[in-house]
mmCIF file of C-alpha atoms in Angstrom:
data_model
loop_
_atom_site.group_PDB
_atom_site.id
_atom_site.type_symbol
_atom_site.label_atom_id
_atom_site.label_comp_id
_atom_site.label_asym_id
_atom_site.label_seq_id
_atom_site.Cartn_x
_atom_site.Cartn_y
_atom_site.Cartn_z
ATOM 1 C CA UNK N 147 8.411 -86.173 -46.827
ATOM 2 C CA UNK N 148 6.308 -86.082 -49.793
ATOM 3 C CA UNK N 149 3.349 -86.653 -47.266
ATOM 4 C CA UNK N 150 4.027 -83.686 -45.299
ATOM 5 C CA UNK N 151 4.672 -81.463 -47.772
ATOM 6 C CA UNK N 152 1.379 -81.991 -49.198
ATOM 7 C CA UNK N 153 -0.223 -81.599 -45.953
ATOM 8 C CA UNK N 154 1.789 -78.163 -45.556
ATOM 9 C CA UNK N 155 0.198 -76.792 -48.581
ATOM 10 C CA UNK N 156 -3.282 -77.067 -47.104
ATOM 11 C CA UNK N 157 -2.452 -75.071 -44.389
ATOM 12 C CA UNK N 158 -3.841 -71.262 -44.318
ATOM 13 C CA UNK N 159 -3.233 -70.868 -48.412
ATOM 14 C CA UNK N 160 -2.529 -67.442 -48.352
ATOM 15 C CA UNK N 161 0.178 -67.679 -45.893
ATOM 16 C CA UNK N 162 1.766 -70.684 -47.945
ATOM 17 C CA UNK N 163 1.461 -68.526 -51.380
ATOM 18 C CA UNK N 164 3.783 -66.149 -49.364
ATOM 19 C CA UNK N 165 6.033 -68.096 -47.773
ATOM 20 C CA UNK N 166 7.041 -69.569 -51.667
ATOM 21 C CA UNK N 167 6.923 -65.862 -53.007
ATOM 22 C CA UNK N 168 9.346 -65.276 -50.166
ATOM 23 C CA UNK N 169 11.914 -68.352 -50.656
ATOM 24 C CA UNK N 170 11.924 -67.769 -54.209
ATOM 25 C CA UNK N 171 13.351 -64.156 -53.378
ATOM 26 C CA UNK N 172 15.389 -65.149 -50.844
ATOM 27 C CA UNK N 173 17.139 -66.893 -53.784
ATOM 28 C CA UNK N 174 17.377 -63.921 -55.836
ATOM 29 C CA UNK N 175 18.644 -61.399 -53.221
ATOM 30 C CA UNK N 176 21.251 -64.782 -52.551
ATOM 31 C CA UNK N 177 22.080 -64.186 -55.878
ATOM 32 C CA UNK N 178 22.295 -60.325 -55.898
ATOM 33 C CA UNK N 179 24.517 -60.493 -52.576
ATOM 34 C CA UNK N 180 26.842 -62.680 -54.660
ATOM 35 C CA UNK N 181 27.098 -60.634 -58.102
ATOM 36 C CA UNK N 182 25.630 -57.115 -56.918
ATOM 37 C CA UNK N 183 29.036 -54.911 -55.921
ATOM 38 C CA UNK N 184 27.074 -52.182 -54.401
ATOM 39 C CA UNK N 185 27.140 -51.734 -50.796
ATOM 40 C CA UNK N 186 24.566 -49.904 -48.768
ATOM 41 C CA UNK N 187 25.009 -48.892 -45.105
ATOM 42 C CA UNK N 188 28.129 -51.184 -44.730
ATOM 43 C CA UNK N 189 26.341 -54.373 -46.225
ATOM 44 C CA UNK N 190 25.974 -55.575 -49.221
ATOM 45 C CA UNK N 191 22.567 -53.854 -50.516
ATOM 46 C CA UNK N 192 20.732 -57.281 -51.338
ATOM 47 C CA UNK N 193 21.843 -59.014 -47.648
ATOM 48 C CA UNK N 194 18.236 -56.897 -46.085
ATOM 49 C CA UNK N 195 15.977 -58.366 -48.841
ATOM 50 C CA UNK N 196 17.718 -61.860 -47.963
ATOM 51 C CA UNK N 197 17.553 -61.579 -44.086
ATOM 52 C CA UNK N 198 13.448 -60.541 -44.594
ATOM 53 C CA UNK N 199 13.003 -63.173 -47.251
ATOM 54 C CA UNK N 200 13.903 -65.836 -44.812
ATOM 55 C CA UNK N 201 12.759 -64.352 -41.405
ATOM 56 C CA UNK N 202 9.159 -64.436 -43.355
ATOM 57 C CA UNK N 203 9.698 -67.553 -44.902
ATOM 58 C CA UNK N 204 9.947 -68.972 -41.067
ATOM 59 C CA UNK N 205 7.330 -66.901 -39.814
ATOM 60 C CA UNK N 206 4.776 -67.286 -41.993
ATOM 61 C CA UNK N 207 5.610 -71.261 -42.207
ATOM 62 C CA UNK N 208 5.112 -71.653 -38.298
ATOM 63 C CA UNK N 209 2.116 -69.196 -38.149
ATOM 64 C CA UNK N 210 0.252 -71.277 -40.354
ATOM 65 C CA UNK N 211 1.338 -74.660 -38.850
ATOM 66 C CA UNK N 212 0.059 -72.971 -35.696
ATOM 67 C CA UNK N 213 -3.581 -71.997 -37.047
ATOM 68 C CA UNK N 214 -3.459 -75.772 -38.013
ATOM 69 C CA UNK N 215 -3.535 -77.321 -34.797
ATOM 70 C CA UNK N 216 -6.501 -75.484 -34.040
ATOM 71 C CA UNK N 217 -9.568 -77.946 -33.046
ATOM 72 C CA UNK N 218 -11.638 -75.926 -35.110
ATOM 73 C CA UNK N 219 -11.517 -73.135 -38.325
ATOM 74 C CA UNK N 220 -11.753 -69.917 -36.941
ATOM 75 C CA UNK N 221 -12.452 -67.061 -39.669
ATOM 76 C CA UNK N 222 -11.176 -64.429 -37.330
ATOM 77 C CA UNK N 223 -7.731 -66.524 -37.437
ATOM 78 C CA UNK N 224 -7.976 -66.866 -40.835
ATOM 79 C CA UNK N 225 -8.273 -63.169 -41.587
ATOM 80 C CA UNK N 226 -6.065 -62.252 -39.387
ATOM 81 C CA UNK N 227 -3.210 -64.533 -41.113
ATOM 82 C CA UNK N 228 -4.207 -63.204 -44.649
ATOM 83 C CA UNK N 229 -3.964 -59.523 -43.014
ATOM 84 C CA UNK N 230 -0.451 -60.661 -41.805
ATOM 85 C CA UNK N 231 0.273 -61.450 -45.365
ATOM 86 C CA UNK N 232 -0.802 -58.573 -46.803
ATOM 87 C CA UNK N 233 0.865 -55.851 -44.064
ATOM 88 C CA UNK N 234 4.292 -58.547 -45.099
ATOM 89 C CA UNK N 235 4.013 -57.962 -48.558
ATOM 90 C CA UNK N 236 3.796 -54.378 -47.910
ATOM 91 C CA UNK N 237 7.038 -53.976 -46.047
ATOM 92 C CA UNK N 238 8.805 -56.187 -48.560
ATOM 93 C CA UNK N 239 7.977 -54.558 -51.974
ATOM 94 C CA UNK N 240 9.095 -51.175 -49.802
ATOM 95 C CA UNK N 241 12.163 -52.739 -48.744
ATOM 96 C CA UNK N 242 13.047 -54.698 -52.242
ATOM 97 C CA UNK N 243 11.962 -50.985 -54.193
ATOM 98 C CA UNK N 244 14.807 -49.341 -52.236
ATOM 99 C CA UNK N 245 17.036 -51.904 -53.303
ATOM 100 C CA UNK N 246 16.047 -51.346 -56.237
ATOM 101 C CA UNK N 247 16.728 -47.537 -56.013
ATOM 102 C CA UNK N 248 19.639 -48.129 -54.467
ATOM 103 C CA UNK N 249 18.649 -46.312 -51.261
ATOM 104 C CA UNK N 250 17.477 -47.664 -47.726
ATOM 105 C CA UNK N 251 14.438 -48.380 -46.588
ATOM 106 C CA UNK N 252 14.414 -48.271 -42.916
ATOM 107 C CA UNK N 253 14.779 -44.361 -40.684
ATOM 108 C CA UNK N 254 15.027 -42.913 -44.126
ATOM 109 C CA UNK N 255 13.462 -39.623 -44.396
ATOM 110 C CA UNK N 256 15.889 -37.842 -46.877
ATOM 111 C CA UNK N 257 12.904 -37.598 -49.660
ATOM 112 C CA UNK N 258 9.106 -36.868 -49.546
ATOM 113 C CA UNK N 259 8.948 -40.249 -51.017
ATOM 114 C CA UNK N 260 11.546 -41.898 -49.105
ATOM 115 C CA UNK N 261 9.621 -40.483 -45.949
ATOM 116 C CA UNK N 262 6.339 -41.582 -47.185
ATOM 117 C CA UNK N 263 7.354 -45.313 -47.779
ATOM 118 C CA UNK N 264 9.221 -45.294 -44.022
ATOM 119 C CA UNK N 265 5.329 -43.968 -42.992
ATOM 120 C CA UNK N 266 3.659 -46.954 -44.653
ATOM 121 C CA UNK N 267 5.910 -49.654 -43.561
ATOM 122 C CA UNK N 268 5.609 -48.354 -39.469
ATOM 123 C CA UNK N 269 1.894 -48.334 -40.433
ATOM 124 C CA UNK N 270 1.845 -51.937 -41.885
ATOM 125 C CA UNK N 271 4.230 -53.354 -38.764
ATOM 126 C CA UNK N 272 1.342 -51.834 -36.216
ATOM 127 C CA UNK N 273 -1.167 -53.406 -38.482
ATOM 128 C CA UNK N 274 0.454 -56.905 -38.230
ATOM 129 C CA UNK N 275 1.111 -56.354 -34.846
ATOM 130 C CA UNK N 276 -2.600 -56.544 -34.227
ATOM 131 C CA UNK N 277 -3.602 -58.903 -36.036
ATOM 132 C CA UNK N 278 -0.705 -61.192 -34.540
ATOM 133 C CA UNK N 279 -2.186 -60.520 -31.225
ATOM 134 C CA UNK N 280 -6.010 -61.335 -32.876
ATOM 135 C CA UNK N 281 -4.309 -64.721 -33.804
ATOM 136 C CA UNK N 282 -2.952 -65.022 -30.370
ATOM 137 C CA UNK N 283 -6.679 -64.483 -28.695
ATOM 138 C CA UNK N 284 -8.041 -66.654 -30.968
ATOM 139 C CA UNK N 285 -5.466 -69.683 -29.765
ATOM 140 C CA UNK N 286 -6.317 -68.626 -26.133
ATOM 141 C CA UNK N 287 -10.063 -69.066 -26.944
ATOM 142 C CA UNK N 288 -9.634 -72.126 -28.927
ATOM 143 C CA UNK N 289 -7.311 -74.682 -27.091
ATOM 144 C CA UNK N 290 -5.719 -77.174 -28.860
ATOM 145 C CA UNK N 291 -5.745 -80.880 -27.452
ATOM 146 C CA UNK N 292 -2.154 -81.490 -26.329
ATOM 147 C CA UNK N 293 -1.503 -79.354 -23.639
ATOM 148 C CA UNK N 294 2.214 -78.866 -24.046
ATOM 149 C CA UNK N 295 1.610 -77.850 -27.812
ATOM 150 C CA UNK N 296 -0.888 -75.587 -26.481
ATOM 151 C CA UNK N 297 1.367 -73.986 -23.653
ATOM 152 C CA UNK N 298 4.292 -73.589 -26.639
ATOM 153 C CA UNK N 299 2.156 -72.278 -29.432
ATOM 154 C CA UNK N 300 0.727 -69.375 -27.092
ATOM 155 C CA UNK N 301 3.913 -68.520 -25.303
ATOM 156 C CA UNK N 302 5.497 -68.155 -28.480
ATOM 157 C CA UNK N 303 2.816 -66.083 -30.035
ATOM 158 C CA UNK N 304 3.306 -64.305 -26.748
ATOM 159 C CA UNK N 305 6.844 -63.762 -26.853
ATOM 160 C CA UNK N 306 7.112 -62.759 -30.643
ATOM 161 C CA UNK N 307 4.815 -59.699 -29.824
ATOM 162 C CA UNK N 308 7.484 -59.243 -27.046
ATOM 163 C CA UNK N 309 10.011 -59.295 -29.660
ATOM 164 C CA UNK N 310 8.330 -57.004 -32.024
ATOM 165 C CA UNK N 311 8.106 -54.418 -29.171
ATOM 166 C CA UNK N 312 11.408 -54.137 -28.216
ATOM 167 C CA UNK N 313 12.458 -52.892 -31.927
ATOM 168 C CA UNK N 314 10.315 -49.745 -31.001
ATOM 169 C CA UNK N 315 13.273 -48.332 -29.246
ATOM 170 C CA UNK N 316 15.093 -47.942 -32.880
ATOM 171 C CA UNK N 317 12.475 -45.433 -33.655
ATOM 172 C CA UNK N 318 12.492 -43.337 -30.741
ATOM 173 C CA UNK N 319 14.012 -39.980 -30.057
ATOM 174 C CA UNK N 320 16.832 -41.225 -28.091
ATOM 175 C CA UNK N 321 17.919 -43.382 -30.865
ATOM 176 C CA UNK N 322 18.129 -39.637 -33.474
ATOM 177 C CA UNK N 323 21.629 -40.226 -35.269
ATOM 178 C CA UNK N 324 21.648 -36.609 -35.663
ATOM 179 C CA UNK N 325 21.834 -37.100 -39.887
ATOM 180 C CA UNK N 326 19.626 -34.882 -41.467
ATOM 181 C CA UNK N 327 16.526 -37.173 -43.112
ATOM 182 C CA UNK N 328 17.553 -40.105 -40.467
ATOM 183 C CA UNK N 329 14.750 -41.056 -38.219
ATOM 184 C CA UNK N 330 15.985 -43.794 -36.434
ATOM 185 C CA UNK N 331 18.417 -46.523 -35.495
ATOM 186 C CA UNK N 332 19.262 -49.936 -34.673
ATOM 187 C CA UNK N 333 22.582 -49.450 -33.050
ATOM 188 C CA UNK N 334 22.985 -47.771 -29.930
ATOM 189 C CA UNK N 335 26.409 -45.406 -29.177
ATOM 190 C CA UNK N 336 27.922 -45.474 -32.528
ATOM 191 C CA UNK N 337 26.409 -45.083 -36.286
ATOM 192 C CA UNK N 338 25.039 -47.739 -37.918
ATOM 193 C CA UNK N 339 26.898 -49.672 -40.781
ATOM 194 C CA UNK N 340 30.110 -50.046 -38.864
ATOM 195 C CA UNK N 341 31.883 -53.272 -37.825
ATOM 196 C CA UNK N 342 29.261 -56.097 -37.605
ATOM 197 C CA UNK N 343 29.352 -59.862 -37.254
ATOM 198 C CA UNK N 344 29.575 -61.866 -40.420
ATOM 199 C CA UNK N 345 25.873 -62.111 -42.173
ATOM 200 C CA UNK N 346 23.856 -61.119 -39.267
ATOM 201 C CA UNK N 347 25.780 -57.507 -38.844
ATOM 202 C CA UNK N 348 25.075 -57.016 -35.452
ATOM 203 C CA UNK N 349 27.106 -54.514 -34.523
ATOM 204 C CA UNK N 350 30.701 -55.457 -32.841
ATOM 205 C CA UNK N 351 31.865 -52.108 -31.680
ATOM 206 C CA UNK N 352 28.455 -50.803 -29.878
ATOM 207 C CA UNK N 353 24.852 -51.924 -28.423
ATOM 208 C CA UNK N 354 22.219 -53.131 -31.415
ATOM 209 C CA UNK N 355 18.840 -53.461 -30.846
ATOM 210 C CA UNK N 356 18.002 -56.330 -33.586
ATOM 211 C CA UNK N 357 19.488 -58.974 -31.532
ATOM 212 C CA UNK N 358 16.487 -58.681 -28.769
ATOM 213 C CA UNK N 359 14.047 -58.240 -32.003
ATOM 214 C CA UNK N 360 15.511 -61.385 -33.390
ATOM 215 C CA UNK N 361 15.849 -63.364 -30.404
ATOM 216 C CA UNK N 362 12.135 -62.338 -29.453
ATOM 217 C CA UNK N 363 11.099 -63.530 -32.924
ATOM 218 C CA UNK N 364 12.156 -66.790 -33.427
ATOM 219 C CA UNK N 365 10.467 -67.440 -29.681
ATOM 220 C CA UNK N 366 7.771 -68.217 -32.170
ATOM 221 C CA UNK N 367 9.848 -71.616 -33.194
ATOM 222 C CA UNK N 368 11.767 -71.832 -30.180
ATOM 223 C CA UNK N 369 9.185 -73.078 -28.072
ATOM 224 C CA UNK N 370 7.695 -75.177 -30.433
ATOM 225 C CA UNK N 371 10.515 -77.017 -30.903
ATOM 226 C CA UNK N 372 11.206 -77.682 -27.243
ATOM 227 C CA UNK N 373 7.624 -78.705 -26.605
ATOM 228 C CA UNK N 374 8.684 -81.544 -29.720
ATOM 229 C CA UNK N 375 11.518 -82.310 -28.113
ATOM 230 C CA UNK N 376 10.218 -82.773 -24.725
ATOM 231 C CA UNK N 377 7.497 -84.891 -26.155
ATOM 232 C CA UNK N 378 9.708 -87.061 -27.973
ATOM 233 C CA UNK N 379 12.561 -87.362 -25.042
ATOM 234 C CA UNK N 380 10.819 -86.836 -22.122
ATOM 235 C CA UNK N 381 7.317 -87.942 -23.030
ATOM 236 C CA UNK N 382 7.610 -91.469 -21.093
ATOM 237 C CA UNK N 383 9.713 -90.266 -18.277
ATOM 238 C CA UNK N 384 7.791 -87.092 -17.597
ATOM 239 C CA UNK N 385 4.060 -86.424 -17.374
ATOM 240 C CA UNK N 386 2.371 -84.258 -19.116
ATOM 241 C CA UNK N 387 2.055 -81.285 -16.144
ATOM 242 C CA UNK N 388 5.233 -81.695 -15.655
ATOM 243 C CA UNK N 389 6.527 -81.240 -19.340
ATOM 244 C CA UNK N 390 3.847 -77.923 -19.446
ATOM 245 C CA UNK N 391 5.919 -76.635 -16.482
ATOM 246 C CA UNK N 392 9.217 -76.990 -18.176
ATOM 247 C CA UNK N 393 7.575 -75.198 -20.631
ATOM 248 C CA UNK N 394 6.780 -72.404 -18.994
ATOM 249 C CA UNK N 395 9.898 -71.867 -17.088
ATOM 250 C CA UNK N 396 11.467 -72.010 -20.742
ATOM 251 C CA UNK N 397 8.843 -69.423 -22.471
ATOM 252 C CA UNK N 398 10.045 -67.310 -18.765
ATOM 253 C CA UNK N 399 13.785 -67.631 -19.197
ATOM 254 C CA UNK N 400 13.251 -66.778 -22.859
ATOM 255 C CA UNK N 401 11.529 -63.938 -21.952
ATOM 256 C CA UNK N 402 13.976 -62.560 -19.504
ATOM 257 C CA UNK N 403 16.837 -62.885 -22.089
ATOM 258 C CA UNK N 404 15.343 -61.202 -24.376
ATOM 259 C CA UNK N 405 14.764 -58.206 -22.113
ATOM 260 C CA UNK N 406 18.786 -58.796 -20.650
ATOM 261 C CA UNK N 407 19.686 -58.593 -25.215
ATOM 262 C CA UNK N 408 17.596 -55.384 -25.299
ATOM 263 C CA UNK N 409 18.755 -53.856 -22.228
ATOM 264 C CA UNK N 410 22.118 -54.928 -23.020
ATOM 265 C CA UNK N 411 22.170 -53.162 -26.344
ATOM 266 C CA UNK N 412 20.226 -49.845 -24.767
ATOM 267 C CA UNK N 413 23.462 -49.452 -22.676
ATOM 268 C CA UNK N 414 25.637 -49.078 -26.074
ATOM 269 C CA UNK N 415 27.201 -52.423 -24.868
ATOM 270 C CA UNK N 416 28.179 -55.348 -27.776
ATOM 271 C CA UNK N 417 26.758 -58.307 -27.483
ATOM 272 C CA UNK N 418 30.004 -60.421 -27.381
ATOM 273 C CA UNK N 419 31.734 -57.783 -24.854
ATOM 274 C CA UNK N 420 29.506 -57.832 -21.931
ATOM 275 C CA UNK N 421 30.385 -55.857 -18.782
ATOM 276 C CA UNK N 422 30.357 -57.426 -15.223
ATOM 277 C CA UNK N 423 26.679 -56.488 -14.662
ATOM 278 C CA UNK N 424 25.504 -57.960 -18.060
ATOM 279 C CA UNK N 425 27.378 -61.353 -16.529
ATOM 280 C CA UNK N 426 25.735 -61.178 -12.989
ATOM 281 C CA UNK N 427 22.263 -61.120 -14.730
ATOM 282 C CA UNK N 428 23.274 -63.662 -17.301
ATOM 283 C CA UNK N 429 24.376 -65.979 -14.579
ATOM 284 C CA UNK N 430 20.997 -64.941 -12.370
ATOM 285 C CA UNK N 431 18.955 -65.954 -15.363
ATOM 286 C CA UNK N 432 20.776 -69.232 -15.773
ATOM 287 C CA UNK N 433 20.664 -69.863 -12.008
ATOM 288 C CA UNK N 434 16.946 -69.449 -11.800
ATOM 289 C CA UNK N 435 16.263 -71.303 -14.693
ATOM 290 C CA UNK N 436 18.043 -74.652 -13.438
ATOM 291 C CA UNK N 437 16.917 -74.085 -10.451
ATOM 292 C CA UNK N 438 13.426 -74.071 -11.703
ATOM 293 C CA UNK N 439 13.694 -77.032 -14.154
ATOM 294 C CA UNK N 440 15.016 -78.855 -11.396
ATOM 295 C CA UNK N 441 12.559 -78.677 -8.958
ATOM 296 C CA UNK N 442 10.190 -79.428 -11.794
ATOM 297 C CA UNK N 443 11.486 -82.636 -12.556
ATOM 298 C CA UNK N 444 11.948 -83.411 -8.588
ATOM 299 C CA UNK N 445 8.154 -83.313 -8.355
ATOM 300 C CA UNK N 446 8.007 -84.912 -11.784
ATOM 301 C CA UNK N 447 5.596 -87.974 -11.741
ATOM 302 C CA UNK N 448 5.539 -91.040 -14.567
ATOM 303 C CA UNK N 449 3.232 -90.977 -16.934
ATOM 304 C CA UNK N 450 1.842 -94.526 -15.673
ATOM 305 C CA UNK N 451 1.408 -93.029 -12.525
ATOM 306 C CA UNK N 452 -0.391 -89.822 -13.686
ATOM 307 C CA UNK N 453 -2.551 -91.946 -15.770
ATOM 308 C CA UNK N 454 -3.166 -94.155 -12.354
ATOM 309 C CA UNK N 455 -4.037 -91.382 -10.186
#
């Protein structure tokens, strides 16, 4: 343990500085959700700061895991990462100031100021969009040794850019609550704040775009983590084509789902009350998947063989 963590803290520095700035708030908005009464949007007004301290705290952890499996340093990674850092930062002093202020942080126009700070976080998300993708291209370009790694480290760079793109629904017209000095919205066919799951908040009553976003997201250690597992399981049962296949039909399936959570939530539908069509595709998508997986590990060869031939 002690090993690895030192290892971990010569990964990309910056992102490491960031990811301990960020578990050490994720502590304190802990804390504030605890002892803080105030309540903000139907939530407790520290749970945001809490859910963004640890979503970063995993992101920026895997990102820089990622750039370390890289066969060689690439400074165009390397910026890009400390750009990722700095657009991160950005978005979390707005969204901790608010707090702060006692006022939201996201759609909120009601102020010149409020507007302005809503303005610089969409421009620091577009910003670490990009250089996401740069980090992406630079993976592509730069191929690391073990091909399954490979295959799961860009699929779920891939797939987290899909995730960040389906949040851009919250921000379009269609998604106008019709409050004066709202611009925006995460749920879809009833006002946010209302009846939510327990500590996630995903709304219970209507459709909610975040659980696409998240789902999308965490694609990023998703993958990763199967391409472990299949390694460590499947690694002298399986060849190594055939594990990259599984892999792919995984990073696929993930894909579609999160397009199904999206479109789910774009029909004003709850996630745990689907209708009969949300169940025909979820049942497609499971169908295909198996079916996929299975005729991957038909054709499956043993490593001993592969290594023959």
């Amino acid at each position: 343990m002690t090993t690895a963590l030192h290892r971990a803290a010569h990964w990309h520095r910056p992102l490491m500085v960031f990811v301990s700035a960020m578990a050490v708030l994720a502590v304190v908005a802990a804390v504030g959700v605890l002892v803080d009464p105030r309540v903000l949007t139907g939530a407790p007004i520290w749970l945001k700061p809490f859910k963004f301290a640890v979503s970063f705290v995993l992101y920026g952890t895997t990102l820089a895991w990622m750039l370390s499996l890289l066969p060689r340093r690439s400074r165009t990674a390397e910026w890009a990462g400390t750009t990722i850092v700095a657009m991160s930062l950005v978005e979390m002093v707005v969204i901790v100031g608010q707090v702060l202020r006692g006022t939201t942080s996201h759609y909120n126009e009601t102020t010149p100021l409020n507007a302005a700070l809503w303005q610089v976080m969409g421009a620091s998300i577009m910003v670490l969009f990009i250089a996401h993708f740069v980090i992406g291209i630079v993976v592509l370009r730069h191929p690391i040794a073990d091909r399954v790694a490979a295959y799961a480290v860009g699929l779920g760079l891939g797939l987290s850019l899909l995730g960040m793109l389906v949040a851009v629904p919250m921000v379009l017209p269609s998604q106008d609550p019709g409050i004066e000095g709202i611009a925006g919205a995460h749920s879809v066919g009833v006002a946010d704040g209302g009846p939510g799951l327990p500590l996630i908040g995903w709304s219970t009553t209507g459709g909610d775009l975040r659980i696409g976003h998240f789902v999308g997201l965490h694609a990023l250690q998703a993958l990763p983590i199967l391409a472990m597992l299949l390694n460590r399981f499947l690694g002298t049962r399986l060849d190594e084509r055939s594990r990259v296949r599984l892999l792919v039909v995984a990073g696929g399936a993930y894909g579609v789902l999160t397009m199904l959570l999206t479109w789910q939530a774009l029909r004003g539908q709850p996630l745990l009350r689907p209708d009969a069509l949300t169940l025909a595709a979820v049942a497609a998508l499971v169908v295909t998947t198996a079916t996929a997986a299975g005729l991957v590990v038909a054709r499956r060869r043993r490593p001993e063989l592969a290594l023959a031939a």
